[in-house]
Every structure is written in C-alpha cells, then in structure tokens.
CSV table of C-alpha atoms in Angstrom, one decimal:
chain,number,residue,atom,x,y,z
A,108,MET,CA,124.1,12.5,58.1
A,109,THR,CA,123.4,9.7,60.6
A,110,ALA,CA,119.7,8.9,60.8
A,111,ILE,CA,119.9,6.2,63.6
A,112,GLU,CA,122.5,5.9,66.2
A,113,ILE,CA,122.1,2.8,68.4
A,114,ARG,CA,124.2,2.7,71.5
A,115,ASP,CA,124.4,-0.5,73.6
A,116,LEU,CA,120.6,-1.1,73.2
A,117,THR,CA,119.4,-3.9,75.5
A,118,LYS,CA,116.1,-5.4,76.2
A,119,ARG,CA,115.5,-8.0,78.9
A,120,TYR,CA,112.3,-9.9,79.6
A,121,ARG,CA,112.9,-11.4,83.1
A,122,ASP,CA,115.6,-14.0,82.4
A,123,VAL,CA,115.6,-13.7,78.6
A,124,VAL,CA,117.9,-11.1,76.9
A,125,ALA,CA,116.0,-10.4,73.7
A,126,VAL,CA,118.5,-7.7,72.5
A,127,ASP,CA,122.0,-7.6,74.0
A,128,SER,CA,124.1,-4.4,73.8
A,129,LEU,CA,123.3,-3.7,70.2
A,130,SER,CA,125.3,-0.8,68.7
A,131,LEU,CA,124.8,0.3,65.1
A,132,SER,CA,124.8,3.4,63.0
A,133,ILE,CA,122.5,3.9,60.0
A,134,GLU,CA,122.9,6.7,57.5
A,135,GLU,CA,120.1,8.9,56.2
A,136,GLY,CA,118.4,7.4,53.1
A,137,GLU,CA,120.0,4.0,53.7
A,138,LEU,CA,118.0,0.8,53.4
A,139,PHE,CA,119.2,-1.3,56.2
A,140,SER,CA,118.1,-4.9,56.8
A,141,LEU,CA,118.0,-6.8,60.0
A,142,LEU,CA,118.4,-10.6,59.5
A,143,GLY,CA,118.2,-13.4,61.9
A,144,VAL,CA,116.4,-16.6,62.7
A,145,ASN,CA,113.3,-16.5,64.9
A,146,GLY,CA,114.1,-15.1,68.3
A,147,ALA,CA,117.2,-13.3,67.1
A,148,GLY,CA,115.9,-10.0,68.4
A,149,LYS,CA,114.9,-8.2,65.1
A,150,THR,CA,111.3,-7.4,66.0
A,151,THR,CA,112.3,-6.4,69.6
A,152,THR,CA,114.9,-4.0,68.1
A,153,ILE,CA,112.3,-2.5,65.8
A,154,LYS,CA,109.8,-2.2,68.7
A,155,MET,CA,112.3,-0.3,70.8
A,156,LEU,CA,113.3,2.0,67.9
A,157,SER,CA,109.7,2.7,67.2
A,158,CYS,CA,109.0,3.5,70.9
A,159,LEU,CA,106.7,0.5,71.4
A,160,ALA,CA,109.0,-1.0,74.0
A,161,LYS,CA,111.3,0.7,76.4
A,162,PRO,CA,114.9,-0.4,76.4
A,163,THR,CA,116.2,-2.0,79.6
A,164,ALA,CA,119.6,-0.3,79.0
A,165,GLY,CA,121.2,1.8,76.3
A,166,ASP,CA,119.6,4.2,74.0
A,167,ALA,CA,119.1,5.1,70.3
A,168,LEU,CA,119.0,8.5,68.7
A,169,LEU,CA,116.7,8.9,65.7
A,170,MET,CA,117.5,12.0,63.7
A,171,GLY,CA,119.2,13.1,67.0
A,172,LYS,CA,116.2,12.4,69.2
A,173,SER,CA,116.4,9.9,72.0
A,174,ILE,CA,113.9,7.0,72.1
A,175,SER,CA,114.1,7.0,75.9
A,176,THR,CA,113.6,10.7,76.7
A,177,GLU,CA,112.1,12.2,73.5
A,178,ALA,CA,109.7,9.5,72.4
A,179,ASP,CA,107.0,12.0,71.3
A,180,GLN,CA,109.4,13.7,69.0
A,181,VAL,CA,110.7,10.4,67.7
A,182,LYS,CA,107.1,9.2,66.9
A,183,ALA,CA,106.6,12.2,64.7
A,184,LEU,CA,109.5,11.1,62.5
A,185,LEU,CA,108.4,7.4,62.1
A,186,GLY,CA,106.3,5.3,59.9
A,187,VAL,CA,105.8,1.7,60.9
A,188,SER,CA,104.5,-1.2,58.9
A,189,PRO,CA,104.1,-4.0,61.4
A,190,GLN,CA,104.7,-7.7,60.8
A,191,GLU,CA,100.9,-8.3,60.6
A,192,THR,CA,98.8,-6.2,58.4
A,193,ALA,CA,97.7,-3.2,60.4
A,194,VAL,CA,94.5,-1.7,59.0
A,195,ALA,CA,91.1,-0.8,60.3
A,196,PRO,CA,88.9,-3.5,58.8
A,197,GLY,CA,85.6,-1.7,58.9
A,198,LEU,CA,86.9,1.4,57.2
A,199,THR,CA,87.4,1.8,53.5
A,200,VAL,CA,90.9,2.1,52.0
A,201,LYS,CA,90.5,5.9,51.7
A,202,GLU,CA,89.2,6.2,55.3
A,203,ASN,CA,92.2,4.2,56.5
A,204,LEU,CA,94.5,6.7,54.8
A,205,GLU,CA,92.6,9.6,56.2
A,206,LEU,CA,92.7,8.1,59.7
A,207,ILE,CA,96.5,8.2,59.7
A,208,CYS,CA,96.5,11.8,58.2
A,209,GLY,CA,94.1,12.7,61.1
A,210,VAL,CA,96.2,11.2,63.9
A,211,TYR,CA,99.2,13.1,62.5
A,212,GLY,CA,97.2,16.3,62.6
A,213,PHE,CA,97.3,17.0,58.8
A,214,PRO,CA,94.9,19.8,57.7
A,215,LYS,CA,92.2,18.9,55.2
A,216,GLU,CA,94.0,20.2,52.1
A,217,LYS,CA,97.1,18.3,52.9
A,218,ARG,CA,95.2,15.2,53.8
A,219,ASN,CA,93.5,15.2,50.4
A,220,VAL,CA,96.9,15.7,48.6
A,221,LYS,CA,98.5,12.9,50.6
A,222,VAL,CA,95.6,10.5,50.0
A,223,LYS,CA,95.8,11.1,46.3
A,224,GLU,CA,99.6,10.8,46.3
A,225,MET,CA,99.6,7.4,48.2
A,226,THR,CA,96.7,6.1,46.0
A,227,GLU,CA,98.8,6.7,42.9
A,228,LEU,CA,102.0,5.5,44.4
A,229,LEU,CA,100.6,2.2,45.7
A,230,HIS,CA,98.1,1.9,42.8
A,231,LEU,CA,95.1,1.8,45.2
A,232,GLU,CA,92.6,3.5,42.8
A,233,SER,CA,90.6,0.3,42.1
A,234,VAL,CA,90.0,-0.5,45.9
A,235,LEU,CA,89.8,3.0,47.3
A,236,SER,CA,86.2,2.7,48.3
A,237,ARG,CA,86.3,-0.9,49.4
A,238,LYS,CA,86.4,-1.9,53.1
A,239,ALA,CA,89.9,-2.9,54.1
A,240,GLY,CA,88.7,-6.0,55.9
A,241,LYS,CA,87.3,-7.4,52.6
A,242,LEU,CA,90.6,-7.0,50.7
A,243,SER,CA,93.0,-9.8,49.8
A,244,GLY,CA,96.2,-10.1,51.8
A,245,GLY,CA,98.3,-8.5,49.1
A,246,TRP,CA,96.0,-5.4,48.9
A,247,GLN,CA,95.9,-5.1,52.7
A,248,ARG,CA,99.7,-5.2,52.9
A,249,ARG,CA,99.9,-2.5,50.2
A,250,LEU,CA,97.4,-0.4,52.2
A,251,SER,CA,99.4,-1.0,55.4
A,252,ILE,CA,102.5,0.3,53.7
A,253,ALA,CA,100.6,3.3,52.3
A,254,MET,CA,99.5,4.0,55.8
A,255,ALA,CA,103.1,3.9,57.0
A,256,LEU,CA,104.2,6.2,54.2
A,257,ILE,CA,101.4,8.8,54.3
A,258,SER,CA,102.7,10.6,57.3
A,259,GLU,CA,105.9,11.5,55.4
A,260,PRO,CA,108.2,9.6,57.7
A,261,LYS,CA,111.9,10.3,57.8
A,262,ILE,CA,112.4,6.8,59.0
A,263,LEU,CA,110.3,3.8,57.9
A,264,PHE,CA,110.3,0.4,59.6
A,265,LEU,CA,109.2,-2.5,57.5
A,266,ASP,CA,108.8,-5.6,59.6
A,267,GLU,CA,108.6,-8.6,57.1
A,268,PRO,CA,106.7,-6.5,54.6
A,269,THR,CA,106.4,-9.2,51.9
A,270,LEU,CA,105.4,-12.1,54.2
A,271,GLY,CA,102.6,-14.1,52.6
A,272,LEU,CA,102.6,-12.1,49.4
A,273,ASP,CA,102.5,-13.8,46.0
A,274,VAL,CA,105.4,-13.4,43.5
A,275,ILE,CA,103.9,-10.5,41.6
A,276,ALA,CA,102.8,-8.6,44.7
A,277,ARG,CA,106.3,-9.1,46.2
A,278,SER,CA,107.9,-7.8,43.0
A,279,ASP,CA,105.7,-4.7,43.0
A,280,LEU,CA,106.6,-4.1,46.6
A,281,TRP,CA,110.3,-4.4,45.9
A,282,ASP,CA,109.9,-1.8,43.2
A,283,LEU,CA,108.2,0.5,45.6
A,284,ILE,CA,110.8,0.0,48.3
A,285,ARG,CA,113.6,0.7,45.7
A,286,SER,CA,111.8,3.8,44.6
A,287,LEU,CA,111.9,5.1,48.2
A,288,LYS,CA,115.7,4.5,48.6
A,289,GLY,CA,117.6,7.6,49.2
A,290,ARG,CA,114.5,9.6,50.2
A,291,VAL,CA,113.5,7.7,53.3
A,292,THR,CA,115.7,5.8,55.7
A,293,MET,CA,114.3,2.3,55.8
A,294,ILE,CA,114.9,-0.5,58.3
A,295,LEU,CA,113.7,-3.8,56.9
A,296,THR,CA,113.4,-7.2,58.7
A,297,THR,CA,112.9,-10.2,56.6
A,298,HIS,CA,113.3,-14.0,56.5
A,299,TYR,CA,113.8,-13.9,52.7
A,300,MET,CA,117.6,-13.8,52.0
A,301,GLU,CA,117.1,-12.8,48.3
A,302,GLU,CA,115.0,-9.9,49.5
A,303,ALA,CA,117.7,-8.6,51.8
A,304,GLU,CA,120.4,-9.1,49.2
A,305,ALA,CA,118.4,-7.4,46.4
A,306,LEU,CA,117.2,-4.4,48.3
A,307,SER,CA,119.6,-3.5,51.1
A,308,ASP,CA,122.5,-1.1,51.2
A,309,ARG,CA,123.7,-2.8,54.3
A,310,ILE,CA,122.7,-5.9,56.3
A,311,ALA,CA,123.0,-6.7,60.0
A,312,ILE,CA,122.8,-10.4,61.1
A,313,MET,CA,121.6,-11.0,64.6
A,314,LYS,CA,121.5,-14.1,66.7
A,315,ASP,CA,120.2,-14.5,70.3
A,316,GLY,CA,119.9,-10.7,70.6
A,317,LYS,CA,123.5,-10.1,69.6
A,318,LEU,CA,124.9,-8.5,66.4
A,319,LEU,CA,127.0,-11.1,64.6
A,320,LEU,CA,128.0,-9.2,61.5
A,321,CYS,CA,127.2,-6.0,59.7
A,322,GLY,CA,128.1,-5.0,56.1
A,323,THR,CA,127.0,-5.0,52.5
A,324,ALA,CA,125.8,-8.3,51.0
A,325,LYS,CA,129.1,-8.6,49.2
A,326,GLU,CA,131.1,-8.0,52.4
A,327,ILE,CA,129.0,-10.7,54.2
A,328,LYS,CA,129.6,-13.2,51.4
A,329,THR,CA,133.3,-12.5,51.5
A,330,ALA,CA,133.4,-12.9,55.3
A,331,ALA,CA,131.6,-16.2,55.0
A,332,GLY,CA,133.7,-17.4,52.1
A,333,THR,CA,130.9,-18.2,49.7
A,334,GLU,CA,129.2,-16.6,46.7
A,335,ASP,CA,125.7,-17.6,47.8
A,336,PHE,CA,124.1,-15.1,50.2
A,337,GLU,CA,121.8,-17.7,51.9
A,338,GLN,CA,124.8,-20.0,52.5
A,339,ALA,CA,126.7,-17.1,53.9
A,340,PHE,CA,123.9,-16.3,56.3
A,341,ILE,CA,123.7,-20.0,57.4
A,342,ARG,CA,127.4,-20.2,57.9
A,343,ILE,CA,127.5,-17.0,59.9
A,344,VAL,CA,124.6,-18.0,62.1
A,345,LYS,CA,125.6,-21.6,62.6
A,346,GLU,CA,129.4,-21.3,62.8
A,347,GLY,CA,129.6,-17.8,64.2
A,348,VAL,CA,131.8,-16.5,61.3
A,349,LYS,CA,132.9,-12.9,62.0
B,125,MET,CA,91.6,16.8,66.5
B,126,ARG,CA,93.7,13.7,66.7
B,127,MET,CA,91.5,12.1,69.3
B,128,LEU,CA,88.4,13.0,67.3
B,129,THR,CA,89.8,11.3,64.2
B,130,PHE,CA,90.4,8.2,66.3
B,131,ALA,CA,86.9,8.5,67.9
B,132,THR,CA,85.3,8.8,64.5
B,133,ARG,CA,87.0,5.7,63.3
B,134,ASN,CA,85.7,3.8,66.3
B,135,ALA,CA,82.2,5.1,65.8
B,136,LYS,CA,82.3,4.0,62.2
B,137,GLU,CA,83.5,0.5,63.1
B,138,ILE,CA,80.7,0.1,65.6
B,139,LEU,CA,77.9,1.5,63.3
B,140,ARG,CA,79.0,-0.6,60.4
B,141,ASP,CA,78.6,-3.9,62.2
B,142,PRO,CA,74.9,-4.9,61.6
B,143,LEU,CA,75.0,-7.2,64.6
B,144,ASN,CA,75.7,-4.2,66.8
B,145,LEU,CA,72.6,-2.4,65.6
B,146,ALA,CA,70.5,-5.6,65.8
B,147,PHE,CA,71.5,-6.3,69.4
B,148,GLY,CA,72.0,-2.8,70.6
B,149,LEU,CA,68.7,-1.5,69.4
B,150,GLY,CA,66.6,-4.3,68.2
B,151,PHE,CA,66.9,-6.7,71.2
B,152,PRO,CA,65.8,-4.2,73.9
B,153,LEU,CA,62.9,-3.1,71.7
B,154,VAL,CA,61.8,-6.7,71.2
B,155,LEU,CA,62.0,-7.3,75.0
B,156,LEU,CA,60.0,-4.2,75.6
B,157,LEU,CA,57.2,-5.3,73.2
B,158,LEU,CA,57.2,-8.8,74.4
B,159,LEU,CA,57.0,-8.0,78.1
B,160,THR,CA,54.3,-5.4,77.4
B,161,ALA,CA,52.3,-8.0,75.6
B,162,ILE,CA,52.7,-10.4,78.5
B,163,GLN,CA,51.6,-7.6,80.9
B,164,ALA,CA,48.5,-7.0,78.8
B,165,ASN,CA,47.4,-10.6,79.2
B,166,ILE,CA,48.7,-11.3,82.7
B,167,PRO,CA,49.1,-8.1,84.7
B,168,VAL,CA,52.3,-8.0,86.8
B,169,SER,CA,53.2,-4.7,88.5
B,170,LEU,CA,56.8,-5.2,87.6
B,171,PHE,CA,56.0,-5.2,83.9
B,172,GLU,CA,54.0,-2.0,84.0
B,173,ILE,CA,55.5,0.3,81.4
B,174,GLN,CA,56.7,2.9,83.9
B,175,GLN,CA,58.6,0.1,85.7
B,176,LEU,CA,59.6,-1.9,82.7
B,177,ALA,CA,60.9,0.9,80.4
B,178,PRO,CA,63.8,2.1,82.8
B,179,GLY,CA,64.8,-1.5,83.4
B,180,ILE,CA,65.0,-2.5,79.7
B,181,THR,CA,66.7,0.8,78.9
B,182,VAL,CA,69.4,0.1,81.4
B,183,PHE,CA,69.7,-3.6,80.3
B,184,GLY,CA,70.2,-2.4,76.7
B,185,LEU,CA,73.4,-0.7,77.8
B,186,SER,CA,75.0,-4.0,78.6
B,187,PHE,CA,75.4,-4.3,74.8
B,188,MET,CA,77.5,-1.1,74.8
B,189,THR,CA,79.9,-2.9,77.1
B,190,LEU,CA,80.0,-5.8,74.6
B,191,PHE,CA,80.6,-3.4,71.6
B,192,SER,CA,83.4,-1.4,73.3
B,193,ALA,CA,85.1,-4.5,74.8
B,194,THR,CA,85.0,-6.3,71.4
B,195,LEU,CA,86.3,-3.3,69.5
B,196,ILE,CA,89.2,-2.8,71.8
B,197,ALA,CA,90.0,-6.5,72.1
B,198,LYS,CA,90.0,-6.8,68.3
B,199,ASP,CA,92.2,-3.8,67.9
B,200,ARG,CA,94.6,-5.3,70.5
B,201,GLY,CA,94.6,-8.6,68.8
B,202,GLY,CA,95.5,-7.2,65.4
B,203,SER,CA,98.4,-4.8,64.7
B,204,LEU,CA,96.4,-1.6,64.2
B,205,LEU,CA,96.8,-0.5,67.8
B,206,GLN,CA,100.5,-1.3,67.6
B,207,ARG,CA,100.7,1.0,64.6
B,208,LEU,CA,98.7,3.7,66.3
B,209,TYR,CA,100.9,3.5,69.4
B,210,THR,CA,103.8,4.6,67.2
B,211,THR,CA,101.9,7.8,66.1
B,212,PRO,CA,101.5,11.0,68.1
B,213,LEU,CA,98.3,9.8,69.7
B,214,THR,CA,98.6,10.0,73.5
B,215,PRO,CA,97.2,7.6,76.1
B,216,VAL,CA,94.4,10.1,76.8
B,217,ASP,CA,93.5,10.2,73.1
B,218,PHE,CA,93.1,6.4,73.1
B,219,ILE,CA,91.0,6.3,76.2
B,220,LEU,CA,88.7,9.2,75.2
B,221,GLY,CA,88.7,7.9,71.6
B,222,TYR,CA,87.2,4.6,72.8
B,223,THR,CA,84.9,6.1,75.4
B,224,LEU,CA,83.3,9.2,73.7
B,225,PRO,CA,81.9,7.7,70.5
B,226,ILE,CA,79.9,5.1,72.4
B,227,LEU,CA,78.3,7.7,74.7
B,228,PRO,CA,76.0,9.2,72.0
B,229,PHE,CA,75.0,5.7,70.9
B,230,ALA,CA,74.1,4.9,74.5
B,231,VAL,CA,72.1,8.0,74.9
B,232,ALA,CA,70.4,7.5,71.5
B,233,GLN,CA,69.6,3.9,72.4
B,234,SER,CA,68.0,5.1,75.7
B,235,ALA,CA,66.0,7.8,73.9
B,236,ILE,CA,64.7,5.3,71.4
B,237,CYS,CA,63.7,2.8,74.2
B,238,TYR,CA,61.8,5.6,76.0
B,239,ALA,CA,60.2,6.7,72.7
B,240,ALA,CA,59.1,3.1,72.1
B,241,ALA,CA,57.7,3.0,75.7
B,242,LEU,CA,55.7,6.2,74.9
B,243,LEU,CA,54.0,4.3,72.0
B,244,LEU,CA,53.3,1.4,74.4
B,245,GLY,CA,51.5,3.7,76.9
B,246,LEU,CA,54.2,5.5,78.9
B,247,GLU,CA,52.9,8.9,80.0
B,248,LEU,CA,54.6,11.8,78.2
B,249,THR,CA,56.2,14.0,80.9
B,250,VAL,CA,59.4,16.1,81.1
B,251,ASN,CA,60.7,13.3,83.4
B,252,ILE,CA,61.5,11.2,80.3
B,253,LEU,CA,64.0,13.9,79.2
B,254,PHE,CA,65.6,13.8,82.7
B,255,ALA,CA,65.6,10.0,82.6
B,256,VAL,CA,67.6,10.1,79.4
B,257,VAL,CA,70.0,12.6,80.9
B,258,PHE,CA,70.5,10.4,84.0
B,259,MET,CA,71.4,7.6,81.6
B,260,ILE,CA,74.7,9.3,81.0
B,261,PRO,CA,76.3,8.2,84.3
B,262,VAL,CA,74.8,4.7,83.8
B,263,SER,CA,76.2,4.7,80.2
B,264,LEU,CA,79.7,5.7,81.6
B,265,LEU,CA,79.5,2.7,83.9
B,266,TYR,CA,78.8,0.3,81.1
B,267,ILE,CA,81.3,1.9,78.7
B,268,ALA,CA,84.0,1.8,81.4
B,269,LEU,CA,83.3,-1.9,81.9
B,270,GLY,CA,83.8,-2.4,78.2
B,271,LEU,CA,87.1,-0.6,78.3
B,272,LEU,CA,88.1,-2.7,81.3
B,273,PHE,CA,87.2,-6.0,79.7
B,274,GLY,CA,88.6,-5.0,76.3
B,275,SER,CA,92.0,-4.2,77.8
B,276,VAL,CA,92.5,-7.6,79.3
B,277,LEU,CA,90.5,-10.1,77.2
B,278,THR,CA,90.8,-11.4,73.7
B,279,ASP,CA,87.9,-10.6,71.4
B,280,LYS,CA,86.5,-14.1,71.7
B,281,GLN,CA,86.7,-13.9,75.5
B,282,ALA,CA,85.2,-10.4,75.5
B,283,GLY,CA,82.3,-11.8,73.4
B,284,GLY,CA,81.7,-14.6,75.9
B,285,ILE,CA,82.2,-12.6,79.1
B,286,CYS,CA,80.4,-9.4,78.1
B,287,GLY,CA,77.8,-11.0,75.7
B,288,GLY,CA,77.0,-13.9,78.0
B,289,LEU,CA,78.1,-13.3,81.6
B,290,LEU,CA,77.6,-9.5,81.9
B,291,THR,CA,74.3,-9.4,80.1
B,292,ASN,CA,73.0,-12.1,82.4
B,293,LEU,CA,74.4,-10.4,85.5
B,294,SER,CA,72.9,-7.2,84.4
B,295,ALA,CA,69.5,-8.9,83.8
B,296,TRP,CA,69.2,-11.2,86.8
B,297,LEU,CA,70.7,-8.9,89.4
B,298,SER,CA,68.9,-5.7,88.4
B,299,GLY,CA,65.3,-6.3,89.5
B,300,ILE,CA,64.0,-6.0,86.0
B,301,TRP,CA,62.5,-9.4,85.6
B,302,PHE,CA,61.6,-10.2,89.2
B,303,ASP,CA,61.4,-8.4,92.5
B,304,LEU,CA,64.6,-9.0,94.4
B,305,GLU,CA,62.7,-8.7,97.7
B,306,LEU,CA,60.9,-11.9,96.7
B,307,VAL,CA,64.2,-13.8,96.5
B,308,GLY,CA,65.8,-12.0,99.4
B,309,GLY,CA,68.8,-13.3,101.4
B,310,ILE,CA,72.3,-13.4,100.0
B,311,PHE,CA,71.0,-13.1,96.4
B,312,ARG,CA,69.4,-9.7,97.3
B,313,GLU,CA,72.6,-8.6,99.2
B,314,ILE,CA,74.8,-9.5,96.2
B,315,ALA,CA,72.4,-7.7,93.8
B,316,TYR,CA,72.5,-4.5,96.0
B,317,ALA,CA,76.3,-4.7,96.3
B,318,LEU,CA,76.5,-4.4,92.5
B,319,PRO,CA,75.6,-1.4,90.4
B,320,PHE,CA,72.9,-2.9,88.1
B,321,VAL,CA,69.9,-2.7,90.4
B,322,HIS,CA,70.9,0.8,91.5
B,323,ALA,CA,71.0,1.9,87.9
B,324,VAL,CA,67.5,0.6,87.3
B,325,GLU,CA,66.2,2.1,90.6
B,326,LEU,CA,67.8,5.4,89.8
B,327,GLU,CA,66.0,5.5,86.4
B,328,ARG,CA,62.7,4.4,87.9
B,329,ALA,CA,63.0,7.2,90.5
B,330,VAL,CA,63.8,9.9,87.8
B,331,LEU,CA,61.0,8.7,85.5
B,332,ALA,CA,58.5,8.8,88.4
B,333,GLY,CA,59.7,12.4,89.3
B,334,ASN,CA,60.8,11.1,92.7
B,335,TYR,CA,64.1,13.0,92.7
B,336,GLY,CA,64.7,12.3,96.4
B,337,GLY,CA,64.7,8.6,95.4
B,338,ILE,CA,67.7,8.8,93.1
B,339,PHE,CA,69.9,8.6,96.2
B,340,PRO,CA,71.8,6.5,97.2
B,341,HIS,CA,71.5,4.8,93.8
B,342,LEU,CA,73.3,7.6,91.9
B,343,TRP,CA,76.3,7.3,94.2
B,344,TRP,CA,76.5,3.6,93.6
B,345,VAL,CA,76.4,4.1,89.9
B,346,LEU,CA,78.9,6.9,89.9
B,347,GLY,CA,81.2,5.0,92.4
B,348,TYR,CA,81.2,1.9,90.2
B,349,ALA,CA,81.6,4.0,87.0
B,350,PHE,CA,84.7,5.8,88.3
B,351,ALA,CA,86.2,2.7,89.8
B,352,ALA,CA,85.7,0.8,86.6
B,353,LEU,CA,87.0,3.7,84.5
B,354,ALA,CA,90.1,4.0,86.8
B,355,ALA,CA,90.8,0.3,86.6
B,356,ALA,CA,90.2,0.4,82.8
B,357,VAL,CA,92.7,3.3,82.3
B,358,LEU,CA,95.3,1.5,84.4
B,359,LEU,CA,94.9,-1.8,82.6
B,360,PHE,CA,94.8,-0.1,79.2
B,361,LEU,CA,98.0,1.7,79.9
B,362,ARG,CA,99.6,-1.5,81.2
B,363,GLN,CA,98.8,-3.4,78.0
B,364,MET,CA,99.9,-0.3,76.0
B,365,LYS,CA,103.3,-0.5,77.6
B,366,LYS,CA,103.6,-4.3,76.9
C-alpha cells in the first residue's frame, strides 16, 4: 500500500523555488532517504509533508489524506524528529515523553505504557528523571526520537537524525532505525552518504528543488557508473547523470 | 486536555527557573520593604503603604511579561515549537497554553505583595480581596504583551526589551515613584495615553474602596489588554505559518 503519494509538490518563497514539481510515491513500511546538498529542498519537502509549510502548488497524500485539505488528520499520523533537537529543556526526560502523550490525547494508562515502552526501546532508564536541557547532545537526540515515536506514528520524518552524534551513538541510532523498518514508514534526510546507503530501501537525490534521480542505492550507483555511493552522488549532482 | 498538557509544561518551565522566582516575587517585595523604610524616615505621601502597595503590585507584573515573552521566544528559537506544530495541538491550544499558566502566577504574586503590605501596615479590609481580583485584567494586559513580544523577538531581544525597556516604562510612566502631575506636560500626556498609570490608579481606587474611581482606568486597561491580545494572536499565528 502507498503511504505517501507526492504530486507536483511545489514551494516558492518569492523568487526562489525551494521545491519544484516534486512527484514521488513511497510505500508503507519503506525507509526512504532524501539526499541533496544544502538548499536542495529536502527540509522544505519535509516541512510541507509534515504540514509545517503550505505548498504553493501540488499536493501530497499521506495514508490517503491530503496535506492541503486534511492537515489535522495528517498530523495525527505523523511523528517528526526535527533537524535540531526538539525537547523541552526544563522538563525531565519522562515529562517530555508524557508531554507528547498528552498533546496526542493519550489516557493515563496508555501514557504510562508508552513511556515505559519508549524508555526501554531508547535505553533511557538512566536519564529518565534528569532535565532534558542538562543532557548531552546524544541523549537529547535519543529523547527527541523517542518523542517522535511515542505517538505511534504511521509515518516518521527524521531530519538529519545523526547530525553531531559520536560514532557509538550513531551506530545505536542506526540499529534503532533498522528495527523500525517495515513497521513505520520513514523519510530520512541526511548529509551522510554511508548512512543513506546503509539504511535506505530507496533514495531520492534532489538539487535546486528538483528530483534528479530516485532508486535503490545499487540502482543509483549503476546509473552513475561507479561502485562508490558517495562518488555516485557527486557525479549525479555535479554532472546531472540521470 | 491537550491544551492543559501544554499549559502544564509551560508552568513547569517558568517555575523551575530560579531567576523567575527571584525577580517575579523577590524584587517587588524588596522594593516594597525599601520604599516603606524610606517612607518611615522621610514621609512622602506617594510612598504611604495604601498608595505604594498597588503600584508595586502592578509593577511586579512587568516580570510576567518578561517570563512569557522569554518562554515563547525560546520555544520559537529551538525546534520544540516546530515539533508541537506537527501535533494535533490547535492555534487556540497554543495561545491559551501560553496565557493561562501565567495568570495564576500573576494573581499569586499580587496576593503575596498585598500580604506583605499588610505586614507593613496596610489596613486589613475586604477591598484587598477585590484589589487582587481586579489584578486579573491588569495581568491579562501584561501577559498579552509577553505573548506579543515573544511572537516577534528572539529570546535575547525579549530579555532586553521586556526586562529593560518595558519594566522601565512600567515604572516611570505609572506614577508609582513620583507624581506625574509634578512633571506635567507631554510626559504626563504620554503616561496617560499608555495603560500603566491607569492600572495603578485602578488598583489604588479599588484598594481605597472608591469604586466610582475605577473608571475610566478599567476601560484603558481592558482596551490595551484586548488590543495587545489581538495583536499577539495575529503575530503568533503569522509566525506559526512561517
């Protein structure tokens, strides 16, 4: 079943076209990566899909619901882990998790179950009663992802989730993302080529708001005529290989 | 339920900042004690406790503006609001969630100031209770200003504008420290065109049991409160769409 159907999605900011007639289809349970250099339109695409920005033209259906006309219903399906760590600094880790349960209207029993589940999944036991603002970047990122997952999203947006993490924290997060594959549809943006290659079912490469190429890592390497994914990316973006 | 969860989070963030408690509660009490001590040595009618207590109580609310503006500006500066915008929270939830938790603080602060004034010689009458009740529209004015500034300024700017400029405006143009009639001219006209002196005179009238004297000051306070709230809502919604 199709989880996300993007149709000619366009976003213009005055004279700048941030996303230009993007059309894509993403299957349920798929981990789909958006790659591109800075200003390629990845974050704007995610902002539109997560109802943070209205498209100038076009539309996208998330589990059949339109981001333009059914934003409230779309929001109930989503989890978003923004590029910067998005936690309430004065609240404890547990209170941050409860905050998200509360804004999704979970009853107390369900809230307790979900907090326990996320605590175990993200190994947050040792920091549960610590204030989020006092945690290291790696722990904050982990909490941020737990907050995105706790609402049981059908679709999860991960905007550069491993940015600034050390090797171990990144490896842990990769394991977590892999464990979610098949259960949650994930859209990942990243600047790390090895991350996209290792985790993604399919990858879309964007430049100047336009989709250059979409396929598996293997298909992209074949199209670019190289065995190295990073080289393939560079060739596609620089030379416009299609 | 959703709004209350968000409002609870905001209340915790404010209460857990020791600077908020020190400035919000401590500073007005110190001023009250200091000026009462001056009054004991050099009697000035303006610093008699029944004149001083309403003034200091109103002045203390300028810190509520600072708290709410800083909280909103910090939330905007980080990614937490972005995350919350993708949840089922509505614009009304956000505005009430930022406004409501500060109202009990404002009323409690006023009650504590009047309680301290009682210890310093203010006569115990039922008018004190009414004076606290009439602080609600005054509190709304200061909270709305916080929402307004928080929607357009960064947290550093909010600290400067609300912590520096607004507290000074609220102090100098309110007739707390000196009689505006003594200055007269354009200074007096500007002061009476702004809501601060009206808030103080409203409170002085209520505390004196002169209920006829609350007009036109109440209309000035309510007019500014609703205008500030309307502008705050518009600006908050505008930044939300951005």
